[in-house]
Amino acid sequence: MNTEIFSKFRSLASLLKYPGDEFQKNLNDAAETFSRENSDGDEHFSSFQNSIRDQSIEQMEELYTRTFDLNPVCTLEVGWQLYGEEYKRGEFLVRMRRLLRKYGIAEGTELPDHLAYLLLALDRIETEPGKELADKFIRPALKKMIEGFKDKSNPYFSLLRFLDAELARYVDIERKAEL
C-alpha cells in the first residue's frame, strides 16, 4: 500500500466535512501533504486553497451549506448520487455502515454514504475492496457531483476535481500493481 496516497484521502476527507474550528488546520495539513508529491491535479488544489485563503470560518460554513446541503445535485452522499431515492440506495447505506464499522470509522451526523466517510475508509481498506469502492462507487458519484456544478468558480468545484484526479491515480496505481 502507498501510505502517501492514503494520507491524501484522509486529508481530503477533513476538507469535505462541514467546516469547523479545525478547518484552517486541516487545510494547512492537507497543503503540506499534497506538497510532498507533484500530483496530476495540483492546480485544482491550489485553486481551492487560493480561493478560500481569506475566508472566515463563517463564510466557509455558508459556502459549504450552499454548495452541498442546499443543492441536491452536488450532495456529498454517494448513494444518493448513484441511486437517488431507489431501494438500492438503502442497500448501499447498509453496506457502507457495515464498512465503516469494520474499519472503526465513527459516524457523526452524516449518513454512512457521505463522501468524507468513504475517503476515510479508503485510508484503511485493503487494496482490492478499496479499488472497487473507488472505481465503482466513489468516482461515478464524484463525476455526477462535478457535472452538477453550475458555478465553476466555486472553490469546492476545484477541490472535487482534485479528488477525482487523486482517485484516478489511485485506481491506476493499484491496477498496475496487480499486473
C-alpha atoms as an extended CHARMM CRD file, in Angstrom:
* protein
*
       179  EXT
         1         1  MET       CA              0.0000000000        0.0000000000        0.0000000000  PROA      1               0.0000000000
         2         2  ASN       CA              1.1750000000        3.5050000000       -0.7750000000  PROA      2               0.0000000000
         3         3  THR       CA              0.5470000000        5.2740000000        2.5400000000  PROA      3               0.0000000000
         4         4  GLU       CA              1.1650000000        8.6820000000        0.9740000000  PROA      4               0.0000000000
         5         5  ILE       CA             -1.8900000000        8.2660000000       -1.2520000000  PROA      5               0.0000000000
         6         6  PHE       CA             -3.9440000000        7.1390000000        1.6950000000  PROA      6               0.0000000000
         7         7  SER       CA             -2.9680000000       10.1390000000        3.8130000000  PROA      7               0.0000000000
         8         8  LYS       CA             -4.1990000000       12.2670000000        0.9050000000  PROA      8               0.0000000000
         9         9  PHE       CA             -7.6280000000       10.6840000000        1.1770000000  PROA      9               0.0000000000
        10        10  ARG       CA             -7.6950000000       11.3330000000        4.9240000000  PROA      10              0.0000000000
        11        11  SER       CA             -6.6900000000       14.9640000000        4.2800000000  PROA      11              0.0000000000
        12        12  LEU       CA             -9.3630000000       15.3780000000        1.6150000000  PROA      12              0.0000000000
        13        13  ALA       CA            -11.9780000000       13.8400000000        3.9140000000  PROA      13              0.0000000000
        14        14  SER       CA            -11.1940000000       16.5030000000        6.5130000000  PROA      14              0.0000000000
        15        15  LEU       CA            -11.8500000000       19.2360000000        3.9270000000  PROA      15              0.0000000000
        16        16  LEU       CA            -15.1510000000       17.7080000000        2.7990000000  PROA      16              0.0000000000
        17        17  LYS       CA            -16.6990000000       17.7260000000        6.2520000000  PROA      17              0.0000000000
        18        18  TYR       CA            -18.7130000000       20.6980000000        7.4550000000  PROA      18              0.0000000000
        19        19  PRO       CA            -16.1140000000       23.3800000000        8.2610000000  PROA      19              0.0000000000
        20        20  GLY       CA            -15.4690000000       23.8590000000       11.9360000000  PROA      20              0.0000000000
        21        21  ASP       CA            -12.7920000000       25.2830000000       14.1700000000  PROA      21              0.0000000000
        22        22  GLU       CA            -10.2370000000       22.8150000000       12.7670000000  PROA      22              0.0000000000
        23        23  PHE       CA            -10.8040000000       23.7760000000        9.1320000000  PROA      23              0.0000000000
        24        24  GLN       CA             -7.7490000000       26.0380000000        8.7520000000  PROA      24              0.0000000000
        25        25  LYS       CA             -5.5190000000       23.4760000000       10.4550000000  PROA      25              0.0000000000
        26        26  ASN       CA             -6.9280000000       20.7480000000        8.1840000000  PROA      26              0.0000000000
        27        27  LEU       CA             -6.2910000000       22.9370000000        5.1440000000  PROA      27              0.0000000000
        28        28  ASN       CA             -2.7020000000       23.5810000000        6.2090000000  PROA      28              0.0000000000
        29        29  ASP       CA             -2.1280000000       19.8710000000        6.9170000000  PROA      29              0.0000000000
        30        30  ALA       CA             -3.5970000000       18.9610000000        3.5280000000  PROA      30              0.0000000000
        31        31  ALA       CA             -1.4160000000       21.5230000000        1.7530000000  PROA      31              0.0000000000
        32        32  GLU       CA              1.6520000000       20.0510000000        3.4370000000  PROA      32              0.0000000000
        33        33  THR       CA              0.5760000000       16.5210000000        2.4840000000  PROA      33              0.0000000000
        34        34  PHE       CA             -0.0070000000       17.4840000000       -1.1550000000  PROA      34              0.0000000000
        35        35  SER       CA              3.1950000000       19.4850000000       -1.4500000000  PROA      35              0.0000000000
        36        36  ARG       CA              5.2680000000       16.3310000000       -0.8280000000  PROA      36              0.0000000000
        37        37  GLU       CA              4.3610000000       14.9580000000       -4.2230000000  PROA      37              0.0000000000
        38        38  ASN       CA              3.6290000000       16.5360000000       -7.5740000000  PROA      38              0.0000000000
        39        39  SER       CA              0.0930000000       15.3530000000       -8.3400000000  PROA      39              0.0000000000
        40        40  ASP       CA             -1.8160000000       15.4640000000      -11.6050000000  PROA      40              0.0000000000
        41        41  GLY       CA             -4.4380000000       17.7710000000      -10.1400000000  PROA      41              0.0000000000
        42        42  ASP       CA             -2.2290000000       20.1380000000       -8.1380000000  PROA      42              0.0000000000
        43        43  GLU       CA             -3.5710000000       23.2170000000       -9.9160000000  PROA      43              0.0000000000
        44        44  HSD       CA             -7.0520000000       22.2970000000       -8.6740000000  PROA      44              0.0000000000
        45        45  PHE       CA             -5.9290000000       22.0910000000       -5.0590000000  PROA      45              0.0000000000
        46        46  SER       CA             -4.0120000000       25.3530000000       -5.3870000000  PROA      46              0.0000000000
        47        47  SER       CA             -7.1100000000       26.9870000000       -6.8530000000  PROA      47              0.0000000000
        48        48  PHE       CA             -9.1980000000       25.7460000000       -3.9100000000  PROA      48              0.0000000000
        49        49  GLN       CA             -6.6230000000       26.9320000000       -1.3960000000  PROA      49              0.0000000000
        50        50  ASN       CA             -6.1780000000       30.3520000000       -3.0090000000  PROA      50              0.0000000000
        51        51  SER       CA             -9.9300000000       30.8920000000       -3.3410000000  PROA      51              0.0000000000
        52        52  ILE       CA            -10.5880000000       30.3570000000        0.3550000000  PROA      52              0.0000000000
        53        53  ARG       CA             -7.4230000000       31.8850000000        1.7700000000  PROA      53              0.0000000000
        54        54  ASP       CA             -9.1680000000       34.9970000000        3.1160000000  PROA      54              0.0000000000
        55        55  GLN       CA            -12.4920000000       33.3760000000        4.0270000000  PROA      55              0.0000000000
        56        56  SER       CA            -13.6380000000       33.3450000000        7.6390000000  PROA      56              0.0000000000
        57        57  ILE       CA            -14.9580000000       30.1360000000        9.1420000000  PROA      57              0.0000000000
        58        58  GLU       CA            -18.4650000000       31.6130000000        8.9450000000  PROA      58              0.0000000000
        59        59  GLN       CA            -18.0170000000       32.2740000000        5.2290000000  PROA      59              0.0000000000
        60        60  MET       CA            -16.7470000000       28.7200000000        4.7140000000  PROA      60              0.0000000000
        61        61  GLU       CA            -19.7290000000       27.3130000000        6.6160000000  PROA      61              0.0000000000
        62        62  GLU       CA            -22.0860000000       29.3220000000        4.4210000000  PROA      62              0.0000000000
        63        63  LEU       CA            -20.2700000000       28.2380000000        1.2460000000  PROA      63              0.0000000000
        64        64  TYR       CA            -20.3310000000       24.5760000000        2.2930000000  PROA      64              0.0000000000
        65        65  THR       CA            -24.0450000000       24.6990000000        3.1280000000  PROA      65              0.0000000000
        66        66  ARG       CA            -24.9260000000       26.4830000000       -0.1110000000  PROA      66              0.0000000000
        67        67  THR       CA            -22.7630000000       24.1260000000       -2.1630000000  PROA      67              0.0000000000
        68        68  PHE       CA            -23.5950000000       20.7270000000       -0.7210000000  PROA      68              0.0000000000
        69        69  ASP       CA            -26.5730000000       20.9100000000        1.6470000000  PROA      69              0.0000000000
        70        70  LEU       CA            -28.9080000000       23.1970000000       -0.2880000000  PROA      70              0.0000000000
        71        71  ASN       CA            -28.0050000000       21.8530000000       -3.7210000000  PROA      71              0.0000000000
        72        72  PRO       CA            -29.0790000000       18.2010000000       -4.1000000000  PROA      72              0.0000000000
        73        73  VAL       CA            -27.2440000000       17.9390000000       -7.4270000000  PROA      73              0.0000000000
        74        74  CYS       CA            -23.9510000000       18.3200000000       -5.5290000000  PROA      74              0.0000000000
        75        75  THR       CA            -24.7960000000       16.4560000000       -2.3360000000  PROA      75              0.0000000000
        76        76  LEU       CA            -21.8400000000       14.5500000000       -0.9080000000  PROA      76              0.0000000000
        77        77  GLU       CA            -23.9430000000       11.4340000000       -0.3110000000  PROA      77              0.0000000000
        78        78  VAL       CA            -22.5080000000        8.8900000000       -2.7310000000  PROA      78              0.0000000000
        79        79  GLY       CA            -25.5370000000        6.5780000000       -2.5960000000  PROA      79              0.0000000000
        80        80  TRP       CA            -27.9040000000        9.4050000000       -3.4640000000  PROA      80              0.0000000000
        81        81  GLN       CA            -25.7150000000       10.3470000000       -6.4130000000  PROA      81              0.0000000000
        82        82  LEU       CA            -25.7620000000        6.7530000000       -7.6780000000  PROA      82              0.0000000000
        83        83  TYR       CA            -29.3040000000        5.6360000000       -6.8670000000  PROA      83              0.0000000000
        84        84  GLY       CA            -31.4010000000        8.6630000000       -5.9610000000  PROA      84              0.0000000000
        85        85  GLU       CA            -34.4290000000        7.5350000000       -3.9780000000  PROA      85              0.0000000000
        86        86  GLU       CA            -34.3570000000        3.9680000000       -5.3280000000  PROA      86              0.0000000000
        87        87  TYR       CA            -34.3920000000        0.9810000000       -2.9900000000  PROA      87              0.0000000000
        88        88  LYS       CA            -30.7830000000        0.2490000000       -3.9780000000  PROA      88              0.0000000000
        89        89  ARG       CA            -29.7150000000        3.3120000000       -2.0420000000  PROA      89              0.0000000000
        90        90  GLY       CA            -30.9730000000        1.7420000000        1.1830000000  PROA      90              0.0000000000
        91        91  GLU       CA            -28.9520000000       -1.3820000000        0.4580000000  PROA      91              0.0000000000
        92        92  PHE       CA            -25.9120000000        0.7900000000       -0.2750000000  PROA      92              0.0000000000
        93        93  LEU       CA            -26.3470000000        2.6680000000        3.0200000000  PROA      93              0.0000000000
        94        94  VAL       CA            -26.4160000000       -0.6380000000        4.9200000000  PROA      94              0.0000000000
        95        95  ARG       CA            -23.2690000000       -1.8190000000        3.1190000000  PROA      95              0.0000000000
        96        96  MET       CA            -21.4720000000        1.4550000000        3.8610000000  PROA      96              0.0000000000
        97        97  ARG       CA            -22.4980000000        1.3680000000        7.5430000000  PROA      97              0.0000000000
        98        98  ARG       CA            -21.0090000000       -2.1450000000        7.7910000000  PROA      98              0.0000000000
        99        99  LEU       CA            -17.8510000000       -0.9530000000        6.0480000000  PROA      99              0.0000000000
       100       100  LEU       CA            -17.4510000000        1.9790000000        8.4290000000  PROA      100             0.0000000000
       101       101  ARG       CA            -17.9250000000       -0.2660000000       11.4640000000  PROA      101             0.0000000000
       102       102  LYS       CA            -15.4820000000       -2.8520000000       10.1270000000  PROA      102             0.0000000000
       103       103  TYR       CA            -12.7670000000       -0.2110000000        9.8500000000  PROA      103             0.0000000000
       104       104  GLY       CA            -13.5950000000        1.6340000000       13.0670000000  PROA      104             0.0000000000
       105       105  ILE       CA            -14.8720000000        4.8200000000       11.4500000000  PROA      105             0.0000000000
       106       106  ALA       CA            -17.3350000000        6.5370000000       13.7680000000  PROA      106             0.0000000000
       107       107  GLU       CA            -20.3850000000        8.0680000000       12.1680000000  PROA      107             0.0000000000
       108       108  GLY       CA            -21.3270000000       11.5970000000       13.0900000000  PROA      108             0.0000000000
       109       109  THR       CA            -24.3370000000       13.4990000000       11.8560000000  PROA      109             0.0000000000
       110       110  GLU       CA            -23.9270000000       12.4640000000        8.2060000000  PROA      110             0.0000000000
       111       111  LEU       CA            -25.3090000000        9.3210000000        6.6000000000  PROA      111             0.0000000000
       112       112  PRO       CA            -22.8150000000        6.4710000000        6.1280000000  PROA      112             0.0000000000
       113       113  ASP       CA            -22.5330000000        7.1150000000        2.3860000000  PROA      113             0.0000000000
       114       114  HSD       CA            -21.1000000000       10.6120000000        2.8900000000  PROA      114             0.0000000000
       115       115  LEU       CA            -18.0260000000       11.1120000000        0.7230000000  PROA      115             0.0000000000
       116       116  ALA       CA            -15.8290000000       12.0960000000        3.6770000000  PROA      116             0.0000000000
       117       117  TYR       CA            -16.5500000000        8.7840000000        5.4360000000  PROA      117             0.0000000000
       118       118  LEU       CA            -15.8040000000        6.7780000000        2.3080000000  PROA      118             0.0000000000
       119       119  LEU       CA            -12.4840000000        8.5820000000        1.8760000000  PROA      119             0.0000000000
       120       120  LEU       CA            -11.6180000000        7.6670000000        5.4540000000  PROA      120             0.0000000000
       121       121  ALA       CA            -12.4800000000        4.0610000000        4.6060000000  PROA      121             0.0000000000
       122       122  LEU       CA            -10.0750000000        4.1690000000        1.6330000000  PROA      122             0.0000000000
       123       123  ASP       CA             -7.3890000000        5.1240000000        4.1240000000  PROA      123             0.0000000000
       124       124  ARG       CA             -7.8830000000        1.8180000000        5.9740000000  PROA      124             0.0000000000
       125       125  ILE       CA             -9.2880000000       -0.6780000000        3.4990000000  PROA      125             0.0000000000
       126       126  GLU       CA             -7.4290000000       -3.4920000000        1.7410000000  PROA      126             0.0000000000
       127       127  THR       CA             -6.3130000000       -2.9120000000       -1.8440000000  PROA      127             0.0000000000
       128       128  GLU       CA             -8.9250000000       -4.8590000000       -3.8210000000  PROA      128             0.0000000000
       129       129  PRO       CA            -12.0330000000       -3.6600000000       -1.9510000000  PROA      129             0.0000000000
       130       130  GLY       CA            -10.5750000000       -0.1390000000       -1.8770000000  PROA      130             0.0000000000
       131       131  LYS       CA            -10.0740000000       -0.1280000000       -5.6090000000  PROA      131             0.0000000000
       132       132  GLU       CA            -13.6320000000       -1.4100000000       -6.1200000000  PROA      132             0.0000000000
       133       133  LEU       CA            -15.0720000000        1.2390000000       -3.7670000000  PROA      133             0.0000000000
       134       134  ALA       CA            -13.1580000000        3.9910000000       -5.5590000000  PROA      134             0.0000000000
       135       135  ASP       CA            -13.7660000000        2.8190000000       -9.1140000000  PROA      135             0.0000000000
       136       136  LYS       CA            -17.3480000000        1.5350000000       -8.9750000000  PROA      136             0.0000000000
       137       137  PHE       CA            -18.9130000000        3.8740000000       -6.4600000000  PROA      137             0.0000000000
       138       138  ILE       CA            -16.9480000000        6.9760000000       -5.4540000000  PROA      138             0.0000000000
       139       139  ARG       CA            -15.6810000000        8.0200000000       -8.8990000000  PROA      139             0.0000000000
       140       140  PRO       CA            -19.0560000000        7.7000000000      -10.6960000000  PROA      140             0.0000000000
       141       141  ALA       CA            -20.7660000000        9.6550000000       -7.9060000000  PROA      141             0.0000000000
       142       142  LEU       CA            -17.9980000000       12.2510000000       -7.9360000000  PROA      142             0.0000000000
       143       143  LYS       CA            -18.3520000000       12.7020000000      -11.6910000000  PROA      143             0.0000000000
       144       144  LYS       CA            -22.0620000000       13.4600000000      -11.2040000000  PROA      144             0.0000000000
       145       145  MET       CA            -21.2320000000       15.9830000000       -8.4790000000  PROA      145             0.0000000000
       146       146  ILE       CA            -18.6830000000       17.7210000000      -10.6730000000  PROA      146             0.0000000000
       147       147  GLU       CA            -21.0690000000       17.8060000000      -13.6320000000  PROA      147             0.0000000000
       148       148  GLY       CA            -23.7560000000       19.2850000000      -11.3480000000  PROA      148             0.0000000000
       149       149  PHE       CA            -21.7430000000       22.3870000000      -10.5140000000  PROA      149             0.0000000000
       150       150  LYS       CA            -23.2640000000       25.3980000000      -12.1980000000  PROA      150             0.0000000000
       151       151  ASP       CA            -20.7550000000       27.8250000000      -10.6450000000  PROA      151             0.0000000000
       152       152  LYS       CA            -17.3420000000       26.6450000000      -11.8140000000  PROA      152             0.0000000000
       153       153  SER       CA            -15.7200000000       29.4100000000       -9.7320000000  PROA      153             0.0000000000
       154       154  ASN       CA            -16.9470000000       27.7560000000       -6.5100000000  PROA      154             0.0000000000
       155       155  PRO       CA            -13.8060000000       26.6700000000       -4.6060000000  PROA      155             0.0000000000
       156       156  TYR       CA            -15.3260000000       23.2720000000       -3.8620000000  PROA      156             0.0000000000
       157       157  PHE       CA            -15.5350000000       22.6020000000       -7.6100000000  PROA      157             0.0000000000
       158       158  SER       CA            -11.7260000000       22.7090000000       -7.7060000000  PROA      158             0.0000000000
       159       159  LEU       CA            -11.4250000000       20.5180000000       -4.6250000000  PROA      159             0.0000000000
       160       160  LEU       CA            -13.6750000000       17.8380000000       -6.1370000000  PROA      160             0.0000000000
       161       161  ARG       CA            -11.7000000000       17.9310000000       -9.3870000000  PROA      161             0.0000000000
       162       162  PHE       CA             -8.5070000000       17.4530000000       -7.3710000000  PROA      162             0.0000000000
       163       163  LEU       CA            -10.0910000000       14.4890000000       -5.5850000000  PROA      163             0.0000000000
       164       164  ASP       CA            -11.1120000000       12.9900000000       -8.9130000000  PROA      164             0.0000000000
       165       165  ALA       CA             -7.5180000000       13.1970000000      -10.1660000000  PROA      165             0.0000000000
       166       166  GLU       CA             -6.2370000000       11.5530000000       -6.9810000000  PROA      166             0.0000000000
       167       167  LEU       CA             -8.7920000000        8.7460000000       -7.1970000000  PROA      167             0.0000000000
       168       168  ALA       CA             -7.9530000000        8.1090000000      -10.8510000000  PROA      168             0.0000000000
       169       169  ARG       CA             -4.2980000000        7.9460000000       -9.9230000000  PROA      169             0.0000000000
       170       170  TYR       CA             -5.0080000000        5.5780000000       -7.0130000000  PROA      170             0.0000000000
       171       171  VAL       CA             -7.0550000000        3.1970000000       -9.1460000000  PROA      171             0.0000000000
       172       172  ASP       CA             -4.4220000000        3.2510000000      -11.9040000000  PROA      172             0.0000000000
       173       173  ILE       CA             -1.5510000000        2.6150000000       -9.4500000000  PROA      173             0.0000000000
       174       174  GLU       CA             -3.4350000000       -0.2500000000       -7.8860000000  PROA      174             0.0000000000
       175       175  ARG       CA             -4.1870000000       -1.7540000000      -11.3220000000  PROA      175             0.0000000000
       176       176  LYS       CA             -0.5260000000       -1.5210000000      -12.3350000000  PROA      176             0.0000000000
       177       177  ALA       CA              0.4890000000       -3.2260000000       -9.0850000000  PROA      177             0.0000000000
       178       178  GLU       CA             -1.7470000000       -6.1950000000       -9.9430000000  PROA      178             0.0000000000
       179       179  LEU       CA             -0.1610000000       -6.7890000000      -13.3590000000  PROA      179             0.0000000000
